[in-house]
Coordinates of C-alpha atoms in Angstrom, one line a residue:
X1 CA 116.5 46.6 145.9
X2 CA 118.0 44.4 142.6
X3 CA 115.3 46.5 139.8
X4 CA 116.5 50.0 141.9
X5 CA 120.2 48.6 141.4
X6 CA 119.5 47.7 137.1
X7 CA 117.1 51.1 136.9
X8 CA 120.3 52.6 138.1
X9 CA 122.5 51.6 136.1
X10 CA 120.7 51.6 132.6
X11 CA 120.7 56.0 133.8
X12 CA 124.0 56.2 134.1
X13 CA 124.1 54.3 130.9
X14 CA 121.7 56.6 128.8
X15 CA 123.4 59.9 130.5
X16 CA 126.5 58.2 128.7
X17 CA 125.2 57.7 125.6
X18 CA 123.5 60.8 124.7
X19 CA 125.1 63.3 126.9
X20 CA 124.8 65.8 129.0
X21 CA 123.0 68.1 127.6
X22 CA 119.6 66.5 127.7
X23 CA 119.0 65.5 131.3
X24 CA 121.1 69.1 131.7
X25 CA 118.1 71.2 130.6
X26 CA 115.4 68.3 132.8
X27 CA 117.5 69.7 135.7
X28 CA 118.1 72.9 135.2
X29 CA 114.2 73.6 135.1
X30 CA 113.8 71.6 138.2
X31 CA 116.4 74.2 139.8
X32 CA 114.1 77.1 138.1
X33 CA 117.2 78.2 136.7
X34 CA 116.2 77.3 132.5
X35 CA 113.3 80.2 131.5
X36 CA 110.3 78.3 129.4
X37 CA 109.3 79.9 126.4
X38 CA 106.6 79.2 124.1
X39 CA 106.7 80.1 120.4
X40 CA 104.4 79.6 117.7
X41 CA 107.0 79.3 115.0
X42 CA 110.3 77.2 113.9
X43 CA 112.9 80.1 114.9
X44 CA 115.4 79.0 111.8
X45 CA 119.1 79.2 111.5
X46 CA 119.3 82.8 113.9
X47 CA 122.1 84.1 111.4
X48 CA 122.9 87.2 111.5
X49 CA 121.2 87.8 107.6
X50 CA 118.0 85.0 108.1
X51 CA 114.8 87.0 107.6
X52 CA 112.9 83.2 108.7
X53 CA 114.4 83.6 112.5
X54 CA 112.6 86.0 114.3
X55 CA 114.1 88.9 115.5
X56 CA 113.9 88.4 119.4
X57 CA 116.1 85.7 119.7
X58 CA 118.7 87.3 117.2
X59 CA 119.1 89.7 119.7
X60 CA 119.3 87.7 122.2
X61 CA 122.2 86.2 119.9
X62 CA 123.9 89.7 118.3
X63 CA 124.1 93.6 118.7
X64 CA 125.0 96.4 116.6
X65 CA 127.3 99.8 117.3
X66 CA 124.3 101.3 118.3
X67 CA 121.0 101.0 120.5
X68 CA 117.9 103.0 120.2
X69 CA 115.7 104.2 123.4
X70 CA 112.6 106.5 122.7
X71 CA 114.1 107.1 119.0
X72 CA 117.2 108.5 120.2
X73 CA 120.4 106.1 119.6
X74 CA 122.3 104.8 122.5
X75 CA 125.6 102.6 122.9
X76 CA 126.1 99.3 122.4
X77 CA 129.3 97.4 121.2
X78 CA 130.3 102.0 120.3
X79 CA 130.3 102.7 124.2
X80 CA 130.5 106.8 122.1
X81 CA 131.1 108.4 118.7
X82 CA 131.5 111.5 117.2
X83 CA 129.8 113.5 113.7
X84 CA 131.7 116.0 112.1
X85 CA 130.5 119.1 111.8
X86 CA 130.0 118.0 108.0
X87 CA 127.3 114.9 108.6
X88 CA 130.2 113.2 106.5
X89 CA 132.7 111.2 108.9
X90 CA 131.6 109.7 111.7
X91 CA 134.1 107.9 114.4
X92 CA 133.0 105.2 116.7
X93 CA 135.1 104.0 119.9
X94 CA 134.5 100.6 120.3
X95 CA 134.2 98.6 124.2
X96 CA 137.9 97.6 125.0
X97 CA 136.3 94.3 126.6
X98 CA 134.3 92.2 124.6
X99 CA 134.4 89.2 123.4
X100 CA 132.5 87.0 120.8
X101 CA 130.9 83.6 121.9
X102 CA 133.8 81.3 120.9
X103 CA 136.6 83.5 122.5
X104 CA 137.3 85.8 119.8
X105 CA 137.9 90.1 121.0
X106 CA 135.8 92.5 119.0
X107 CA 137.7 95.0 117.2
X108 CA 137.5 97.6 114.1
X109 CA 138.8 95.1 111.6
X110 CA 136.0 92.9 112.6
X111 CA 133.6 95.6 112.4
X112 CA 135.4 96.9 109.2
X113 CA 134.4 93.0 107.4
X114 CA 131.1 93.3 108.6
X115 CA 129.8 96.4 107.6
X116 CA 131.6 96.0 104.2
X117 CA 130.1 92.7 103.3
X118 CA 126.9 94.5 103.4
X119 CA 127.6 97.2 101.3
X120 CA 129.0 94.3 98.9
X121 CA 125.4 94.0 98.9
X122 CA 123.2 96.7 99.1
X123 CA 121.0 96.2 96.4
X124 CA 119.8 93.6 98.7
X125 CA 118.7 96.5 100.9
X126 CA 117.7 99.1 99.8
X127 CA 115.5 100.3 102.5
X128 CA 119.3 101.7 104.4
X129 CA 120.3 104.5 103.0
X130 CA 124.2 104.9 104.6
X131 CA 125.0 101.9 102.4
X132 CA 124.8 104.0 99.7
X133 CA 126.8 106.6 100.9
X134 CA 129.8 105.4 102.6
X135 CA 132.7 105.7 100.9
X136 CA 135.5 104.3 102.7
X137 CA 135.6 102.9 106.3
X138 CA 139.0 103.1 107.9
X139 CA 140.8 101.2 111.1
X140 CA 143.5 103.7 112.8
X141 CA 143.4 101.5 116.1
X142 CA 141.9 98.4 117.1
X143 CA 139.3 99.6 118.9
X144 CA 138.8 102.6 117.0
X145 CA 136.5 102.7 113.5
X146 CA 135.1 105.2 110.9
X147 CA 132.9 105.8 108.3
X148 CA 133.4 108.5 105.4
X149 CA 130.2 109.3 103.5
X150 CA 130.0 111.2 100.6
X151 CA 126.9 112.6 101.4
X152 CA 125.0 113.6 104.5
X153 CA 123.4 110.1 106.5
X154 CA 121.0 111.3 109.1
X155 CA 119.8 108.1 109.1
X156 CA 122.8 106.0 110.2
X157 CA 122.4 106.1 113.7
X158 CA 119.2 104.8 113.7
X159 CA 119.6 102.0 110.8
X160 CA 122.8 100.9 112.7
X161 CA 120.7 100.1 115.9
X162 CA 118.7 97.6 113.5
X163 CA 118.6 93.7 114.5
X164 CA 118.8 92.1 111.2
X165 CA 121.3 92.8 109.5
X166 CA 123.6 95.6 110.5
X167 CA 124.7 93.6 113.6
X168 CA 128.3 92.9 114.4
X169 CA 129.1 89.3 114.4
X170 CA 132.8 86.9 113.6
X171 CA 132.1 84.2 111.2
X172 CA 134.7 81.1 110.6
X173 CA 134.1 77.4 108.8
X174 CA 132.7 74.9 110.9
X175 CA 133.5 71.1 110.7
X176 CA 130.9 70.4 107.4
X177 CA 132.6 73.2 105.8
X178 CA 129.0 75.3 106.5
X179 CA 129.6 79.0 107.7
X180 CA 129.0 79.2 111.0
X181 CA 128.4 83.0 113.7
X182 CA 129.7 83.7 116.5
X183 CA 128.1 87.0 118.5
X184 CA 128.5 89.2 121.8
X185 CA 125.1 89.1 123.3
X186 CA 123.3 88.2 126.6
X187 CA 122.9 84.7 125.4
X188 CA 124.1 81.5 123.4
X189 CA 122.6 79.4 120.6
X190 CA 123.6 75.7 122.1
X191 CA 120.9 73.8 120.7
X192 CA 118.1 74.0 118.2
X193 CA 116.1 71.4 116.7
X194 CA 113.8 72.4 113.9
X195 CA 109.8 72.8 115.0
X196 CA 111.0 71.4 118.6
X197 CA 112.8 73.4 120.6
X198 CA 116.2 76.5 121.1
X199 CA 118.2 75.8 124.1
X200 CA 120.4 79.4 124.7
X201 CA 122.7 79.5 127.4
X202 CA 123.8 83.3 129.8
X203 CA 126.7 84.2 128.0
X204 CA 128.7 84.3 131.3
X205 CA 131.4 86.7 129.3
X206 CA 128.7 89.1 128.5
X207 CA 129.8 92.6 129.0
X208 CA 127.2 93.8 129.8
X209 CA 124.1 93.5 132.6
X210 CA 123.5 89.3 132.7
X211 CA 120.3 87.5 132.5
X212 CA 119.3 86.8 136.1
X213 CA 118.1 83.3 134.3
X214 CA 121.5 80.8 132.9
X215 CA 119.0 79.3 130.0
X216 CA 116.3 80.0 128.2
X217 CA 114.3 77.6 126.4
X218 CA 112.0 78.4 123.0
X219 CA 109.5 75.4 123.0
X220 CA 107.7 75.6 119.0
X221 CA 104.1 75.1 120.2
X222 CA 102.7 76.3 116.7
X223 CA 98.6 75.7 118.3
X224 CA 97.9 79.1 120.3
X225 CA 95.5 75.7 122.3
X226 CA 98.1 74.2 123.1
X227 CA 100.2 77.3 123.9
X228 CA 97.6 77.7 126.7
X229 CA 97.8 73.7 128.2
X230 CA 101.4 74.4 128.7
X231 CA 101.1 77.4 130.0
X232 CA 98.5 75.8 132.9
X233 CA 100.5 72.4 132.8
X234 CA 104.0 74.7 133.5
X235 CA 106.1 73.5 130.7
X236 CA 105.7 76.8 129.7
X237 CA 106.5 80.1 131.8
X238 CA 105.1 82.7 129.3
X239 CA 104.5 83.7 126.2
X240 CA 104.8 86.8 123.8
X241 CA 102.2 87.1 121.1
X242 CA 103.9 88.7 118.4
X243 CA 101.9 88.2 115.2
X244 CA 98.2 88.4 117.3
X245 CA 98.0 84.9 118.1
X246 CA 96.2 85.3 120.8
X247 CA 93.2 86.7 120.9
X248 CA 91.7 89.9 122.9
X249 CA 89.1 87.3 124.3
X250 CA 91.2 84.3 125.1
X251 CA 94.2 86.5 126.5
X252 CA 91.3 88.0 129.2
X253 CA 89.5 84.5 129.6
X254 CA 94.1 83.7 130.9
X255 CA 93.5 85.8 132.9
X256 CA 90.5 85.5 134.4
X257 CA 92.3 82.3 135.0
X258 CA 95.1 83.8 137.4
X259 CA 97.6 84.4 134.8
X260 CA 99.3 87.4 135.1
X261 CA 98.5 89.2 131.6
X262 CA 99.6 92.2 129.9
X263 CA 98.9 94.4 127.1
X264 CA 101.3 96.8 126.3
X265 CA 100.8 100.5 123.8
X266 CA 103.7 100.3 121.0
X267 CA 105.3 102.6 118.9
X268 CA 104.0 100.5 115.9
X269 CA 100.4 101.5 114.3
X270 CA 97.7 99.5 112.9
X271 CA 96.4 101.6 110.0
X272 CA 95.2 101.5 106.4
X273 CA 97.1 102.2 103.9
X274 CA 95.0 103.7 100.3
X275 CA 95.9 102.4 97.3
X276 CA 95.2 106.1 94.6
X277 CA 96.6 104.4 91.4
X278 CA 92.7 102.3 92.1
X279 CA 91.2 104.8 94.5
X280 CA 91.6 107.7 92.3
X281 CA 89.4 109.9 93.9
X282 CA 90.2 112.4 97.2
X283 CA 87.2 112.6 98.1
X284 CA 86.0 108.8 98.4
X285 CA 89.3 108.9 100.3
X286 CA 88.9 111.5 102.9
X287 CA 85.4 109.8 103.1
X288 CA 86.5 107.1 104.3
X289 CA 89.2 108.8 106.6
X290 CA 85.8 110.4 108.1
X291 CA 83.7 108.0 108.3
X292 CA 86.3 106.0 110.3
X293 CA 85.1 105.5 113.6
X294 CA 88.3 104.4 115.5
X295 CA 86.9 104.5 119.2
X296 CA 84.3 102.6 118.1
X297 CA 86.6 100.0 116.7
X298 CA 88.7 99.7 119.6
X299 CA 86.1 99.3 122.0
X300 CA 84.5 96.4 119.5
X301 CA 87.9 94.8 119.2
X302 CA 89.5 95.3 122.5
X303 CA 86.9 97.1 125.6
X304 CA 89.0 100.3 124.9
X305 CA 92.2 99.2 126.0
X306 CA 93.7 100.5 122.6
X307 CA 95.5 103.5 122.2
X308 CA 93.8 105.7 119.1
X309 CA 96.6 107.0 116.8
X310 CA 96.1 110.1 114.4
X311 CA 99.4 109.7 112.5
X312 CA 101.8 106.8 110.7
X313 CA 104.0 108.4 113.4
X314 CA 103.6 108.3 116.6
X315 CA 103.4 112.2 118.2
X316 CA 106.8 111.1 120.9
X317 CA 108.8 110.4 117.7
X318 CA 112.1 113.1 117.6
X319 CA 111.4 114.1 114.1
X320 CA 107.5 114.3 113.9
X321 CA 106.5 118.4 114.4
X322 CA 103.7 119.1 116.9
X323 CA 100.5 120.5 116.2
X324 CA 99.8 118.5 112.9
X325 CA 96.3 118.0 111.3
X326 CA 94.0 114.8 111.0
X327 CA 90.8 113.7 110.5
X328 CA 87.8 113.0 113.4
X329 CA 85.4 110.5 113.1
X330 CA 82.2 112.5 111.6
X331 CA 79.6 109.9 109.3
X332 CA 77.5 113.0 108.4
X333 CA 80.6 114.6 106.4
X334 CA 81.2 111.3 105.0
X335 CA 78.0 111.0 103.2
X336 CA 77.5 114.3 102.5
X337 CA 80.4 113.6 100.3
X338 CA 79.9 110.7 99.3
X339 CA 76.2 112.0 97.6
X340 CA 77.6 114.7 95.3
X341 CA 79.2 111.2 93.6
X342 CA 77.4 108.4 94.3
X343 CA 73.6 107.3 94.8
X344 CA 71.8 104.4 97.3
X345 CA 71.0 101.9 95.1
X346 CA 67.9 99.5 96.2
X347 CA 70.9 97.8 99.0
X348 CA 72.8 99.4 101.6
X349 CA 75.4 99.5 99.3
X350 CA 76.1 102.9 97.0
X351 CA 76.4 103.1 93.1
X352 CA 77.3 105.2 89.9
X353 CA 76.4 104.1 86.7
X354 CA 75.2 100.8 88.0
X355 CA 78.2 100.0 89.6
X356 CA 78.5 99.4 92.8
X357 CA 80.8 101.2 95.2
X358 CA 82.9 98.2 96.5
X359 CA 87.0 98.4 97.9
X360 CA 89.1 95.1 98.6
X361 CA 91.3 95.4 101.2
X362 CA 93.5 93.1 102.1
X363 CA 95.2 91.5 104.9
X364 CA 97.9 88.3 106.3
X365 CA 96.2 85.4 107.3
X366 CA 96.8 83.6 110.9
X367 CA 96.1 87.3 113.2
X368 CA 92.6 87.1 115.1
X369 CA 92.4 90.3 115.9
X370 CA 93.4 91.0 112.3
X371 CA 90.5 89.0 110.9
X372 CA 87.7 90.8 113.9
X373 CA 89.3 94.7 112.4
X374 CA 88.4 94.0 108.9
X375 CA 84.9 92.5 110.1
X376 CA 84.3 95.3 112.1
X377 CA 85.1 98.1 108.8
X378 CA 82.8 96.2 106.7
X379 CA 80.2 96.9 109.1
X380 CA 81.6 100.8 109.7
X381 CA 81.8 101.1 105.8
X382 CA 78.3 100.0 104.9
X383 CA 76.7 102.6 107.7
X384 CA 78.6 104.9 104.3
X385 CA 77.6 103.0 101.9
X386 CA 80.6 101.2 100.7
X387 CA 80.6 97.7 100.6
X388 CA 84.1 96.3 101.8
X389 CA 85.7 93.4 101.0
X390 CA 88.3 91.0 103.3
X391 CA 90.7 90.0 101.3
X392 CA 93.1 87.0 104.1
X393 CA 95.5 86.0 101.9
X394 CA 99.0 83.8 103.4
X395 CA 101.8 86.7 104.6
X396 CA 103.7 85.9 101.0
X397 CA 101.2 86.0 99.0
X398 CA 100.0 89.9 100.6
X399 CA 103.2 91.5 100.1
X400 CA 103.0 90.4 96.4
X401 CA 99.8 91.6 96.4
X402 CA 101.0 94.8 98.7
X403 CA 103.7 95.3 96.0
X404 CA 102.0 94.9 92.9
X405 CA 99.1 97.2 93.7
X406 CA 96.1 94.2 93.3
X407 CA 94.0 95.9 96.7
X408 CA 92.0 99.1 97.2
X409 CA 93.6 99.0 100.4
X410 CA 95.7 97.1 103.0
X411 CA 96.2 96.5 107.1
X412 CA 99.6 97.2 107.6
X413 CA 101.3 97.7 111.3
X414 CA 104.4 100.5 110.7
X415 CA 107.8 99.4 111.8
X416 CA 107.4 101.3 115.5
X417 CA 110.0 104.1 116.2
X418 CA 113.5 102.3 116.7
X419 CA 113.3 101.7 113.3
X420 CA 111.9 105.1 112.2
X421 CA 111.4 107.6 109.7
X422 CA 114.1 107.1 107.7
X423 CA 114.4 103.7 106.3
X424 CA 110.3 104.1 106.0
X425 CA 110.6 107.2 104.3
X426 CA 113.5 105.2 101.8
X427 CA 111.2 102.2 101.5
X428 CA 108.3 104.8 100.3
X429 CA 110.6 106.2 97.6
X430 CA 112.0 102.9 96.5
X431 CA 110.1 101.4 92.9
X432 CA 109.0 98.0 93.7
X433 CA 107.8 98.7 97.2
X434 CA 103.7 98.1 98.1
X435 CA 104.2 102.0 99.1
X436 CA 105.5 103.6 96.6
X437 CA 103.0 102.0 94.1
X438 CA 100.3 102.7 96.4
X439 CA 101.4 106.5 96.7
X440 CA 101.8 107.0 93.2
X441 CA 98.6 108.6 92.0
X442 CA 99.6 111.5 95.2
X443 CA 99.0 115.3 93.7
X444 CA 102.4 115.8 94.4
X445 CA 104.1 112.1 94.4
X446 CA 107.3 113.6 92.5
X447 CA 107.4 117.3 95.2
X448 CA 107.0 114.2 98.0
X449 CA 109.6 111.2 97.0
X450 CA 112.1 114.1 96.5
X451 CA 111.2 115.5 99.9
X452 CA 112.1 112.0 101.3
X453 CA 115.0 111.9 99.8
X454 CA 116.6 115.3 101.0
X455 CA 115.6 114.7 104.4
X456 CA 117.9 111.9 104.9
X457 CA 120.8 114.8 103.3
X458 CA 120.0 116.9 106.4
X459 CA 121.8 117.4 109.1
X460 CA 119.6 120.3 111.6
X461 CA 117.3 119.9 113.1
X462 CA 115.1 122.5 112.0
X463 CA 115.3 121.5 108.4
X464 CA 114.4 117.9 109.1
X465 CA 111.5 119.3 110.5
X466 CA 110.2 120.6 107.6
X467 CA 110.6 118.2 105.7
X468 CA 108.5 116.2 108.2
X469 CA 105.8 118.5 108.4
X470 CA 105.1 119.0 104.6
X471 CA 105.3 115.1 104.2
X472 CA 102.8 114.3 107.1
X473 CA 101.2 117.0 105.3
X474 CA 101.0 115.2 101.6
X475 CA 99.5 112.3 103.4
X476 CA 96.8 114.1 104.9
X477 CA 95.7 116.4 101.7
X478 CA 95.9 113.2 99.7
X479 CA 94.4 110.8 102.6
X480 CA 96.9 107.9 102.2
X481 CA 96.9 106.8 105.2
X482 CA 93.8 106.1 108.0
X483 CA 95.3 105.5 111.2
X484 CA 93.8 103.3 113.1
X485 CA 95.6 102.7 116.7
X486 CA 98.9 101.7 118.1
X487 CA 99.6 98.6 117.7
X488 CA 99.5 95.8 121.3
X489 CA 102.1 93.4 122.2
X490 CA 99.8 90.7 125.1
X491 CA 102.3 88.4 127.4
X492 CA 101.0 85.7 129.3
X493 CA 103.5 84.7 132.2
X494 CA 102.6 82.4 135.4
X495 CA 102.2 83.6 138.5
X496 CA 105.8 83.0 139.5
X497 CA 107.7 84.4 136.6
X498 CA 107.9 89.0 136.9
X499 CA 110.4 91.4 135.5
X500 CA 109.2 91.0 131.8
X501 CA 108.6 94.5 130.6
X502 CA 107.9 94.8 126.6
X503 CA 110.0 97.0 124.3
X504 CA 107.7 99.5 123.4
X505 CA 109.8 100.9 120.6
X506 CA 109.9 97.1 118.4
X507 CA 107.6 94.7 119.1
X508 CA 109.7 92.1 117.8
X509 CA 112.3 92.5 120.4
X510 CA 112.2 90.6 123.7
X511 CA 114.3 91.0 126.4
X512 CA 114.3 88.8 129.0
X513 CA 117.1 90.0 130.7
X514 CA 114.9 91.1 133.8
X515 CA 112.8 88.6 134.2
X516 CA 113.1 86.0 137.2
X517 CA 111.4 83.0 139.2
X518 CA 110.0 84.0 142.4
X519 CA 110.0 82.0 145.6

């Protein structure tokens, strides 16, 4: 009895000493009020500009004026908007029931300050054309914002939906002189222990539908094998594999164990980008496209569970014209093309003037499925006599070598319909980008880059479709890309967790609003 009393006193003392938060977490977990998500990396500072923070947590905390669904703008903090006939004035009407997590109401002045700050830093965001075209921001009342543009910007609504950096926030100086950010989103970050966990609490003052869970705990678990054990033990309720760390084989094994496993195709496309400055001959690029057995890739990689891709963008993107040409697998024709310039050497590979036909393929480290894809492609291209050299680099090294044109080809994943097509086209025609470097050998590069720029200044759908038809036609004629398959996202949940639906338009967002625990 004496020992029990001592333990109770010790527990009460610890609660007073450490505060409520740690014990609240354990209490809420026990009561089923906390959703426990495993994630492989630290989530960073979760400020609205931090590129070191995953977009899904920024999406939980902050919101933009508009969102995107199936390639179309939908209301968020702006409940409605009008665009003048000349396409140069956007009038946004803000919701009147929105508050930041510190209790401050959303106003047009705060929106103006947010966007004006980005315009002042527009050189850092070259992919956002709207920042270059907005000449004036007016706030006629507390809930109306007007953007005045120098020229038409067809990408404006699309860009306003971006999680980073165009979400709206309120900031003030903290106790230690640091800048503290507040959002209007469904979740409020309450605790963030670097490389351990982060705790989010439901925003009870949220203007829209509130999540079913009261808390979300994101545990940082770098190793997939440890995540699997956390799922088995109940230390994690779910894992959403955004980085390709979980192989298909591991996912299938977890499914056999009884976990709920989903593989969802996305609007992002996994493709090969060809460096036209290094692979200058169009016939070689065409032979590569014809020699790519996409169905074979999908069968080897995922037992046929992925969707084949034909274009840089998905066919359901509103700006995509119908009936565009694409290359189908034809190994015989690929051999015939290569036979005209290269002969088979003593081994399996082709040669010309004693030099082997050898090409490098760059891709970022850490993605098991892309590593397997590179090996599949190596074997596939060997059958038409091309010696493919997979080149796996850390992500920062991969990006730098891509921008500098060091690879002959790269594995690349497009941004998805939530960001397409305008920001991609801006990136492609911007000096210093990897795509700009890779496309400089295109026969019609000047006309291509001009079309990319003019399309954003075109307010009429018919002209947008004509530009996209030309751009896609140039991609096809120059063989700038070899689309492979729609990217996918794998999620694993314990059997008592239901309601998770991946967002097909954006792999980097994890919407857990409707997730609940079954009893």
